[in-house]
PDB file of C-alpha atoms and ligand atoms in Angstrom:
ATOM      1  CA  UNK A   1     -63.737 -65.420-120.212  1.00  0.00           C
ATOM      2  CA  UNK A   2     -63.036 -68.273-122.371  1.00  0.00           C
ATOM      3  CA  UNK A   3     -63.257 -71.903-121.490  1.00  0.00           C
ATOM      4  CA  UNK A   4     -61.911 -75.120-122.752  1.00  0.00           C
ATOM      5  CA  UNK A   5     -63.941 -77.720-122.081  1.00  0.00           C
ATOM      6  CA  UNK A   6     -63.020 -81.450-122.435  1.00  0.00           C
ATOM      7  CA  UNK A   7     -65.801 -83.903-122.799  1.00  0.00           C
ATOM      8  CA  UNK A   8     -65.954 -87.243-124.911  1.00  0.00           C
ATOM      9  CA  UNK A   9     -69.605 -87.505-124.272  1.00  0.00           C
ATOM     10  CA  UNK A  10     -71.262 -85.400-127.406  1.00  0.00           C
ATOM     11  CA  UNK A  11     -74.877 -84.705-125.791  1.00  0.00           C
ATOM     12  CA  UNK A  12     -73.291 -83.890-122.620  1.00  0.00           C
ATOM     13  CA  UNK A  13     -69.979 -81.710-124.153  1.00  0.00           C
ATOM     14  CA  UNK A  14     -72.898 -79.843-126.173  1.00  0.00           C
ATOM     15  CA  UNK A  15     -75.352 -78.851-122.769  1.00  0.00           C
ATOM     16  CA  UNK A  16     -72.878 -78.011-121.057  1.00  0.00           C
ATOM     17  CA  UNK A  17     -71.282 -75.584-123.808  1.00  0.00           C
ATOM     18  CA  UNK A  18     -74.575 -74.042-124.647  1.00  0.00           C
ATOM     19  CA  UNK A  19     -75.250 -73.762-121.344  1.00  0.00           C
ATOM     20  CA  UNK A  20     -72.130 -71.313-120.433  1.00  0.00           C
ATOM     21  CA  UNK A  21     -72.249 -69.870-123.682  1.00  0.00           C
ATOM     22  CA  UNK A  22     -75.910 -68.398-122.485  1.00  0.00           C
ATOM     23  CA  UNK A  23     -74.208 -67.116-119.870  1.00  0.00           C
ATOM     24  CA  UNK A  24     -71.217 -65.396-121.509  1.00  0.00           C
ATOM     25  CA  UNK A  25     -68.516 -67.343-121.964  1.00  0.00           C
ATOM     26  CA  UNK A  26     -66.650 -68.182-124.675  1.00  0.00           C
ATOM     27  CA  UNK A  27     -66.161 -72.122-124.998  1.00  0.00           C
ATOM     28  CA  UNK A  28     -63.697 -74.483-127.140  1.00  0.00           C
ATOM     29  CA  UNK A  29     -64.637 -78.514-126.936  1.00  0.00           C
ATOM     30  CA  UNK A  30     -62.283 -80.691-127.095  1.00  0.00           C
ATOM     31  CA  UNK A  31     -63.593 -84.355-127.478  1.00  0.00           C
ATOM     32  CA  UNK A  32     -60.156 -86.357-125.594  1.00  0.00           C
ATOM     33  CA  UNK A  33     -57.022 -85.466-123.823  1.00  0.00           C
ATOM     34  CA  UNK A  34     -54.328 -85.095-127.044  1.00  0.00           C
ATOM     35  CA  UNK A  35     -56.676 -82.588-128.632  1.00  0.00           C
ATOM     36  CA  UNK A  36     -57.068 -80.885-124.905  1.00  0.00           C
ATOM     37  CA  UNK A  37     -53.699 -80.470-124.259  1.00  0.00           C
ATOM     38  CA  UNK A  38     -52.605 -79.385-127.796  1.00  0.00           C
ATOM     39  CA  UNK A  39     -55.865 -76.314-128.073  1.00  0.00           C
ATOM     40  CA  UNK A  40     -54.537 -75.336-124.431  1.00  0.00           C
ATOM     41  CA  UNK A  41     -51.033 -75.480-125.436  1.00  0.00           C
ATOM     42  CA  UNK A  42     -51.899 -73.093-128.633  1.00  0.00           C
ATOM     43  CA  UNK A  43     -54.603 -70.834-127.037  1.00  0.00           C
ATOM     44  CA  UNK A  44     -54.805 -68.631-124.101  1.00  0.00           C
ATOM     45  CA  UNK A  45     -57.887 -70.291-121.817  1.00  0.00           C
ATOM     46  CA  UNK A  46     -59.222 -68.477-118.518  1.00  0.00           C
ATOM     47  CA  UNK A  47     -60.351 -72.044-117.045  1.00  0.00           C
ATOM     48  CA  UNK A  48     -60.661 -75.719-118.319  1.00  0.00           C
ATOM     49  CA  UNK A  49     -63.126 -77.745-117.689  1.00  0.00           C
ATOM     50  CA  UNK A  50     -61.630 -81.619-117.353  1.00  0.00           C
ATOM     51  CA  UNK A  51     -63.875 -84.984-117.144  1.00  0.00           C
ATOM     52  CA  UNK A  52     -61.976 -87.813-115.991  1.00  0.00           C
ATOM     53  CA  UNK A  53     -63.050 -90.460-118.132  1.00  0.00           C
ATOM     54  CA  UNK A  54     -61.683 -89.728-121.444  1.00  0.00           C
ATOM     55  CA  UNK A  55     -60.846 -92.323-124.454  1.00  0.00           C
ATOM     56  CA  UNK A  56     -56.852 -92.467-124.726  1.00  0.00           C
ATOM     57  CA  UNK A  57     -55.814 -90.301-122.289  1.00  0.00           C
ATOM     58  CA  UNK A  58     -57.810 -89.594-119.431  1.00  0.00           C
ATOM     59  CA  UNK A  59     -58.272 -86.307-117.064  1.00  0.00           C
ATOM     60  CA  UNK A  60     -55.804 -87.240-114.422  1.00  0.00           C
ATOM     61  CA  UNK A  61     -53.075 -87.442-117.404  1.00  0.00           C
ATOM     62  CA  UNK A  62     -54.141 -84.750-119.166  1.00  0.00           C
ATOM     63  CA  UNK A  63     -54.015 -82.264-115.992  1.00  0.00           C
ATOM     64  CA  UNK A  64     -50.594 -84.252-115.244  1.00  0.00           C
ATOM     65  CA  UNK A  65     -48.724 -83.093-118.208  1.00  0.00           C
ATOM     66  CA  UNK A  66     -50.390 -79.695-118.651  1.00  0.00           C
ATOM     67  CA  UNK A  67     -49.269 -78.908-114.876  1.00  0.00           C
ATOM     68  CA  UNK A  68     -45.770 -80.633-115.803  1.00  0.00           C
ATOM     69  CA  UNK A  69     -45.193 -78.291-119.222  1.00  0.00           C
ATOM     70  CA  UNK A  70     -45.731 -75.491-116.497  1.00  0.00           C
ATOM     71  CA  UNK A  71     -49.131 -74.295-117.135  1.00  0.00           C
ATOM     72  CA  UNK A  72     -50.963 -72.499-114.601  1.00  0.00           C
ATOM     73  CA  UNK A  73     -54.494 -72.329-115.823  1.00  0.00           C
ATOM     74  CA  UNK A  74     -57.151 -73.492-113.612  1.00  0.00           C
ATOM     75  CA  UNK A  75     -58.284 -76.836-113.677  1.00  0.00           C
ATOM     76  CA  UNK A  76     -61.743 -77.751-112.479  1.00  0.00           C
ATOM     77  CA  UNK A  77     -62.194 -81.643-112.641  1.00  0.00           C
ATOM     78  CA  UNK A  78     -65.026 -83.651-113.415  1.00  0.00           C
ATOM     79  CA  UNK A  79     -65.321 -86.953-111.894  1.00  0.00           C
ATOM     80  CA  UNK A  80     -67.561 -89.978-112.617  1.00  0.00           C
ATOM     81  CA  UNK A  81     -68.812 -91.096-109.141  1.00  0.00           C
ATOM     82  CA  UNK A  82     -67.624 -89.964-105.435  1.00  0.00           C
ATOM     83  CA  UNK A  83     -64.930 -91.564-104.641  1.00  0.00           C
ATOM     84  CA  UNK A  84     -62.494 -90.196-102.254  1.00  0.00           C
ATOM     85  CA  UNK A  85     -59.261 -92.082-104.409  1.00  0.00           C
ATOM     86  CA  UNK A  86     -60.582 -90.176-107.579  1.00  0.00           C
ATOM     87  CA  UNK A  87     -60.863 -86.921-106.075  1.00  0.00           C
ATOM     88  CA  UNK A  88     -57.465 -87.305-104.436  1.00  0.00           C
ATOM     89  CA  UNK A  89     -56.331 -88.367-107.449  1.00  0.00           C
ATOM     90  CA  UNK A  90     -57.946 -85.075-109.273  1.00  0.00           C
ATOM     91  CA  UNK A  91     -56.377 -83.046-107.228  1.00  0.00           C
ATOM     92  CA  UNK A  92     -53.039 -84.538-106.624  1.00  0.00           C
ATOM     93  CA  UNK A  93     -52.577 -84.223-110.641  1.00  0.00           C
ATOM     94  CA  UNK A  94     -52.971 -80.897-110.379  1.00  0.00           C
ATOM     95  CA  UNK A  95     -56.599 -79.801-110.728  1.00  0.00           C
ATOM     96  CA  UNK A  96     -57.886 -76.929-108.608  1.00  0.00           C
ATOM     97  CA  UNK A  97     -61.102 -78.336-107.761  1.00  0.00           C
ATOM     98  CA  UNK A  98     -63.485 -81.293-108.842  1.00  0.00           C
ATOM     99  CA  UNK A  99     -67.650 -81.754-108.864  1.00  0.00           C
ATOM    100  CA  UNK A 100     -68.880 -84.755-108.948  1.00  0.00           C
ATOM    101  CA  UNK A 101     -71.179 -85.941-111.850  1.00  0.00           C
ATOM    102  CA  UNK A 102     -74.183 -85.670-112.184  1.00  0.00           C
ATOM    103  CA  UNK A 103     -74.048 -82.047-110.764  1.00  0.00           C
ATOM    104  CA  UNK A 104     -76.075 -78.792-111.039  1.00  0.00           C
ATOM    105  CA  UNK A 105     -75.124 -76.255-113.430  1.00  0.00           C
ATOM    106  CA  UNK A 106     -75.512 -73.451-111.062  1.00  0.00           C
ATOM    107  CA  UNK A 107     -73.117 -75.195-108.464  1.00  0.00           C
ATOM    108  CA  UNK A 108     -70.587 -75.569-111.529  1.00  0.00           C
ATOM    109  CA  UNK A 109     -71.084 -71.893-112.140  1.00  0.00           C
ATOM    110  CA  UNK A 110     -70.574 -71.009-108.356  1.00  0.00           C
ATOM    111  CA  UNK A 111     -67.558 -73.069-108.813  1.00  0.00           C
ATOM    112  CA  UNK A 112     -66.366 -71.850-111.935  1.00  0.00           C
ATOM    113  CA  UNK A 113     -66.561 -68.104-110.672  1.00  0.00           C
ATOM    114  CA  UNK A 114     -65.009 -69.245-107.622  1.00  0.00           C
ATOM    115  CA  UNK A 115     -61.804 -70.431-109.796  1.00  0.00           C
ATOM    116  CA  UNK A 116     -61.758 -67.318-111.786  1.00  0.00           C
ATOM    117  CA  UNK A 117     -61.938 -64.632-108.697  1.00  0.00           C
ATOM    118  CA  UNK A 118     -58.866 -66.591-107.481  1.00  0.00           C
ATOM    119  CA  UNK A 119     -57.303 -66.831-110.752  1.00  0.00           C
ATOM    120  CA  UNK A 120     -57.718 -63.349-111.174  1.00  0.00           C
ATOM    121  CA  UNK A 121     -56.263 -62.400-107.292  1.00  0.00           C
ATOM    122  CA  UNK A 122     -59.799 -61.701-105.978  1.00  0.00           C
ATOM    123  CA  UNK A 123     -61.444 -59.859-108.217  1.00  0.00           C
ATOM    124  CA  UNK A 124     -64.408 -58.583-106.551  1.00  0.00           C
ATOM    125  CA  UNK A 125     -67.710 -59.146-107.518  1.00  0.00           C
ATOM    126  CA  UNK A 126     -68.710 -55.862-108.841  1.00  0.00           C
ATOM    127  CA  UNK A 127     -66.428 -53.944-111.343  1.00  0.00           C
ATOM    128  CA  UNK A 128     -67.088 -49.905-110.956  1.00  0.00           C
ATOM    129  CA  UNK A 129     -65.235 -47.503-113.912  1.00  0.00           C
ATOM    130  CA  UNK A 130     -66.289 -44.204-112.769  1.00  0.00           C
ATOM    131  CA  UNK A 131     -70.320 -44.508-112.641  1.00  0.00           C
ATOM    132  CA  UNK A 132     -70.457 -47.794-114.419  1.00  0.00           C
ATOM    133  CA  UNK A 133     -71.008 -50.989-112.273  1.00  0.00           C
ATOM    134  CA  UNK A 134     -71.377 -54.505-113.489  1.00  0.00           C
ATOM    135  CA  UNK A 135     -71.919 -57.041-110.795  1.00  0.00           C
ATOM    136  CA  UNK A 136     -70.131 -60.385-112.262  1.00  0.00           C
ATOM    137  CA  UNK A 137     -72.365 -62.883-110.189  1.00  0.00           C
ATOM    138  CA  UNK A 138     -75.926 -61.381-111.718  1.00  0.00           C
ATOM    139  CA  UNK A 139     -74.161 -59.891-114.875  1.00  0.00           C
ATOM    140  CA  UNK A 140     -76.420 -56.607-114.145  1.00  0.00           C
ATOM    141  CA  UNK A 141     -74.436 -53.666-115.437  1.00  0.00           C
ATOM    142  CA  UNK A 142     -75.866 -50.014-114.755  1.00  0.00           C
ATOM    143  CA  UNK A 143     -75.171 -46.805-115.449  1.00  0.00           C
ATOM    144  CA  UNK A 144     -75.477 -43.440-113.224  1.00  0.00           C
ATOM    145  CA  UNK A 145     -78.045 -45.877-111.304  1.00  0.00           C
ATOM    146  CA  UNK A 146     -79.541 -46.482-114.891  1.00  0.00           C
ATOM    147  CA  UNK A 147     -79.655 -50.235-115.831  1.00  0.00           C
ATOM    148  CA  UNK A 148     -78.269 -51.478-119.326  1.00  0.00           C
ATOM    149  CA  UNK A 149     -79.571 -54.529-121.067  1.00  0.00           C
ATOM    150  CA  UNK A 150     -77.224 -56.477-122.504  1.00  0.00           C
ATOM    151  CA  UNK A 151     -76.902 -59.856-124.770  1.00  0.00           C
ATOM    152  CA  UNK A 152     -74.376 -62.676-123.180  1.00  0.00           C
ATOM    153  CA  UNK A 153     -71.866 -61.228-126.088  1.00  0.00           C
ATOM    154  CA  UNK A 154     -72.219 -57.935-125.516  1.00  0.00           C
ATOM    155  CA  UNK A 155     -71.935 -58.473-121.791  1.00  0.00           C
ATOM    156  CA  UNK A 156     -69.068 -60.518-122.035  1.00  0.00           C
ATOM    157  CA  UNK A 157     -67.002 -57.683-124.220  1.00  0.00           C
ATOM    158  CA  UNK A 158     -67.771 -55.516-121.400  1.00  0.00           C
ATOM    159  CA  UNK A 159     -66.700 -57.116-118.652  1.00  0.00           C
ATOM    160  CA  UNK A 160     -63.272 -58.208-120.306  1.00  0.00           C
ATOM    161  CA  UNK A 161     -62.654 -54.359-120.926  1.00  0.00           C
ATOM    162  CA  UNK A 162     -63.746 -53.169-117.750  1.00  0.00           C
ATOM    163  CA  UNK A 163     -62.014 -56.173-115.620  1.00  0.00           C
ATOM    164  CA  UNK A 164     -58.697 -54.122-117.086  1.00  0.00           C
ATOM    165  CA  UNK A 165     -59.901 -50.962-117.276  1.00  0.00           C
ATOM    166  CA  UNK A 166     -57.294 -47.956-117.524  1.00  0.00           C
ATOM    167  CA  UNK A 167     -55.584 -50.416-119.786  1.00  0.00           C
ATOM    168  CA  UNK A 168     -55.352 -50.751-123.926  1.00  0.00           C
ATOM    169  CA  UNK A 169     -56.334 -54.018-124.582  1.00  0.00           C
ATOM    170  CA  UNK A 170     -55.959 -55.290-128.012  1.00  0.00           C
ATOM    171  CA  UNK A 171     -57.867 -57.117-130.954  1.00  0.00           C
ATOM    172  CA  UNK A 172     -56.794 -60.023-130.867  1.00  0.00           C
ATOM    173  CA  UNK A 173     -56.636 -60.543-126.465  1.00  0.00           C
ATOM    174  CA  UNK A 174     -60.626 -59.746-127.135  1.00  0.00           C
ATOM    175  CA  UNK A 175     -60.502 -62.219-129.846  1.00  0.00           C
ATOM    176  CA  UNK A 176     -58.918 -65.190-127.676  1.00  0.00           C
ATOM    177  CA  UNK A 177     -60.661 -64.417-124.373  1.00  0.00           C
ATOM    178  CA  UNK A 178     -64.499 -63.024-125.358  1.00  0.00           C
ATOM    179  CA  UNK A 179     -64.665 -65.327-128.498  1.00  0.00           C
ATOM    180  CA  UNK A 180     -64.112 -68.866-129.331  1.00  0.00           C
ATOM    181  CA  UNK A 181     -62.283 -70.790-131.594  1.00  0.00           C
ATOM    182  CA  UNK A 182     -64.856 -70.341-134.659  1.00  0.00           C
ATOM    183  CA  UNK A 183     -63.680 -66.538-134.522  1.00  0.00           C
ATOM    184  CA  UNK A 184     -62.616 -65.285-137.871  1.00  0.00           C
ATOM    185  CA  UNK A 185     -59.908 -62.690-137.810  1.00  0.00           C
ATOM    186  CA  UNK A 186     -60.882 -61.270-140.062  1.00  0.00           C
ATOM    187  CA  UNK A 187     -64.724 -60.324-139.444  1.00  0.00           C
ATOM    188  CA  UNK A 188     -65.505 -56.608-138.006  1.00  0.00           C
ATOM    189  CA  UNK A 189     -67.304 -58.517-135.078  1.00  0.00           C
ATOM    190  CA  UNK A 190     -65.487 -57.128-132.859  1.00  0.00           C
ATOM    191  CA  UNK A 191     -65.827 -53.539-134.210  1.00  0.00           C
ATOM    192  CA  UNK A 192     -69.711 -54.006-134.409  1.00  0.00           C
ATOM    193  CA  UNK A 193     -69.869 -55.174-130.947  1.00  0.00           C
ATOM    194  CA  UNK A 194     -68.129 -52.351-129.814  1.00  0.00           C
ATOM    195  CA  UNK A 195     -70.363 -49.976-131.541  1.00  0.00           C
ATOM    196  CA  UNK A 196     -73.840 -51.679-129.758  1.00  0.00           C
ATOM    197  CA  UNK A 197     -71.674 -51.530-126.246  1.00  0.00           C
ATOM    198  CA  UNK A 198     -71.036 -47.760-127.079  1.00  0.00           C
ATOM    199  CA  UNK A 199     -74.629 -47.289-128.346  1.00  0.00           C
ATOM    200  CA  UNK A 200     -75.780 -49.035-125.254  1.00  0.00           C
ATOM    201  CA  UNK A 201     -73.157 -47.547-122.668  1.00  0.00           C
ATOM    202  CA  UNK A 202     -72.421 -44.135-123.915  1.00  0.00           C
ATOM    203  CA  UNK A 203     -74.909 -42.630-126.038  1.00  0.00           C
ATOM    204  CA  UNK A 204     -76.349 -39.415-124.105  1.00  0.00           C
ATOM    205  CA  UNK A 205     -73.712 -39.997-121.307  1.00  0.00           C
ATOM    206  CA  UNK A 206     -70.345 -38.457-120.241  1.00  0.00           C
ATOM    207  CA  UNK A 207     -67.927 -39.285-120.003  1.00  0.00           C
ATOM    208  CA  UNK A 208     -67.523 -41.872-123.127  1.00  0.00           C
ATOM    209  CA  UNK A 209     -66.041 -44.486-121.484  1.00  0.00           C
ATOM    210  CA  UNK A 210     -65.320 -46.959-124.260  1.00  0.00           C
ATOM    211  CA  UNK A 211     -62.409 -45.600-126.026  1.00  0.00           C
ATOM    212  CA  UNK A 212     -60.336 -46.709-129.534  1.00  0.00           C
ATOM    213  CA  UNK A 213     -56.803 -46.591-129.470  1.00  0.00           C
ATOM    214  CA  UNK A 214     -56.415 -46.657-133.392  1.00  0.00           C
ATOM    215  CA  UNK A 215     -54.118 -49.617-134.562  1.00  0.00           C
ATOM    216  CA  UNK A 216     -53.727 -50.365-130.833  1.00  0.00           C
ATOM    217  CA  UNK A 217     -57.119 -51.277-129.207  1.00  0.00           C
ATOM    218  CA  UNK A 218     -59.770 -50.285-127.078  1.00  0.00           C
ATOM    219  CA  UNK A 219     -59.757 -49.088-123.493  1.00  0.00           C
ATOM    220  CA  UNK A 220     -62.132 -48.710-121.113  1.00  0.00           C
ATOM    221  CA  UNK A 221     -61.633 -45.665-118.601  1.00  0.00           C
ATOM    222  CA  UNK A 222     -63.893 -42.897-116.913  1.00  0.00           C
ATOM    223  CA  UNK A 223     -60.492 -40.439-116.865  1.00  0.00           C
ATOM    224  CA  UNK A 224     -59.611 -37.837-119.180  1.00  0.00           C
ATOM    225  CA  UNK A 225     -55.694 -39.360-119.744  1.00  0.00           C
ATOM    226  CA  UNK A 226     -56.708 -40.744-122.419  1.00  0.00           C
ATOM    227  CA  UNK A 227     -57.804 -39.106-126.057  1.00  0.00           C
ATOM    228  CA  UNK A 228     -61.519 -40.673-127.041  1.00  0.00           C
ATOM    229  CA  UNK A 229     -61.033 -41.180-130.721  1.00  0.00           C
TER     230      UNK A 229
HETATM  231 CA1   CA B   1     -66.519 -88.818-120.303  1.00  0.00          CA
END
């Protein structure tokens, strides 16, 4: 899942992105509204994360002419103080949902998975591909009842594949949605954190469930269809 987050204030903008990276997301920054609306406009976010008070353009603008230039992705506002007007406002300019600063980071998680799962039609909170299951709120993943330890990265790799399991999905849709934007195309990052998920997933177990689709992609799947290269 990758998030663009829009935050003037540096110390704050820096938590907060540390804060969901540790927790597997992929975050972008932007620092005001032009940059926000041009890195949305160029890459393909899961969620943004808006504040209000911006230099130069604020939040309520910024979701304004995203929602106007037809973009769907969910908006979760940040507003400076509890006002009723502001919140109207936040959500009459288009944003999904607003928490009110200061707030607690696990109630802008709840909130944040509560976007996604609705984003996503109601995904449900555990992913099962044949004897794999990965519950999405705790991040736990197991195997045949055996649980896997996985880093935030590794986790989040695994969860983009499975959420589409049974489908190819390619370098560079891992790229934009598991990584952020200080991914270089060109690094075998990708490839070497396939080969710890298959080290961590598959090794000693059948069926492999991490698949290559050479010059396609990867696929996760626990059916035969598909020929494990
Ligand atoms: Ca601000």
């Amino acid at each position: 899942m990758r998030i663009l987050l829009v935050e003037d204030e540096p110390d704050a903008a820096h938590l907060l992105a540390k804060g969901l990276r540790e927790q597997a997301f992929a975050v972008d920054v932007a620092a005001e509204g032009e940059e926000a609306i041009y890195l949305a406009s160029i890459n393909n976010y899961d969620l943004m994360i808006l504040d209000v008070m911006l230099p130069l353009k604020g939040g309520f603008e910024v979701c304004r002419e995203l929602r106007a230039a037809g973009a769907s992705i969910p908006v979760l506002m940040l507003t400076a103080r509890d006002d009723v007007r502001d919140r109207i406002a936040g959500l009459d300019s288009g944003a999904d949902d607003y928490l009110v600063k200061p707030f607690d980071f696990h109630e802008l998680l709840a909130r944040l998975r509560a976007l996604l799962r609705r984003s996503q039609s109601l995904q449900p909170e555990t992913i099962e591909a044949g004897d794999l299951k990965i519950n999405t709120r705790s991040h736990a993943v197991e195997r045949g009842g055996q649980m896997i330890a996985l880093t935030a990265k590794e986790y989040a790799l695994l969860e983009y594949l499975a959420r589409r399991a049974g489908q190819v999905v390619s370098r560079s849709e891992i790229a934009e949605h598991v990584w952020d934007e200080n991914f270089d195309p060109f690094s075998n990052l990708i490839e070497v954190y396939i080969q710890r998920l298959r080290r961590k997933v598959d090794e000693g177990r059948d069926p492999k469930l991490i698949r290559t689709l050479r010059g396609e992609g990867y696929l996760l799947t626990a059916s035969n269809d598909h020929p494990s290269v």
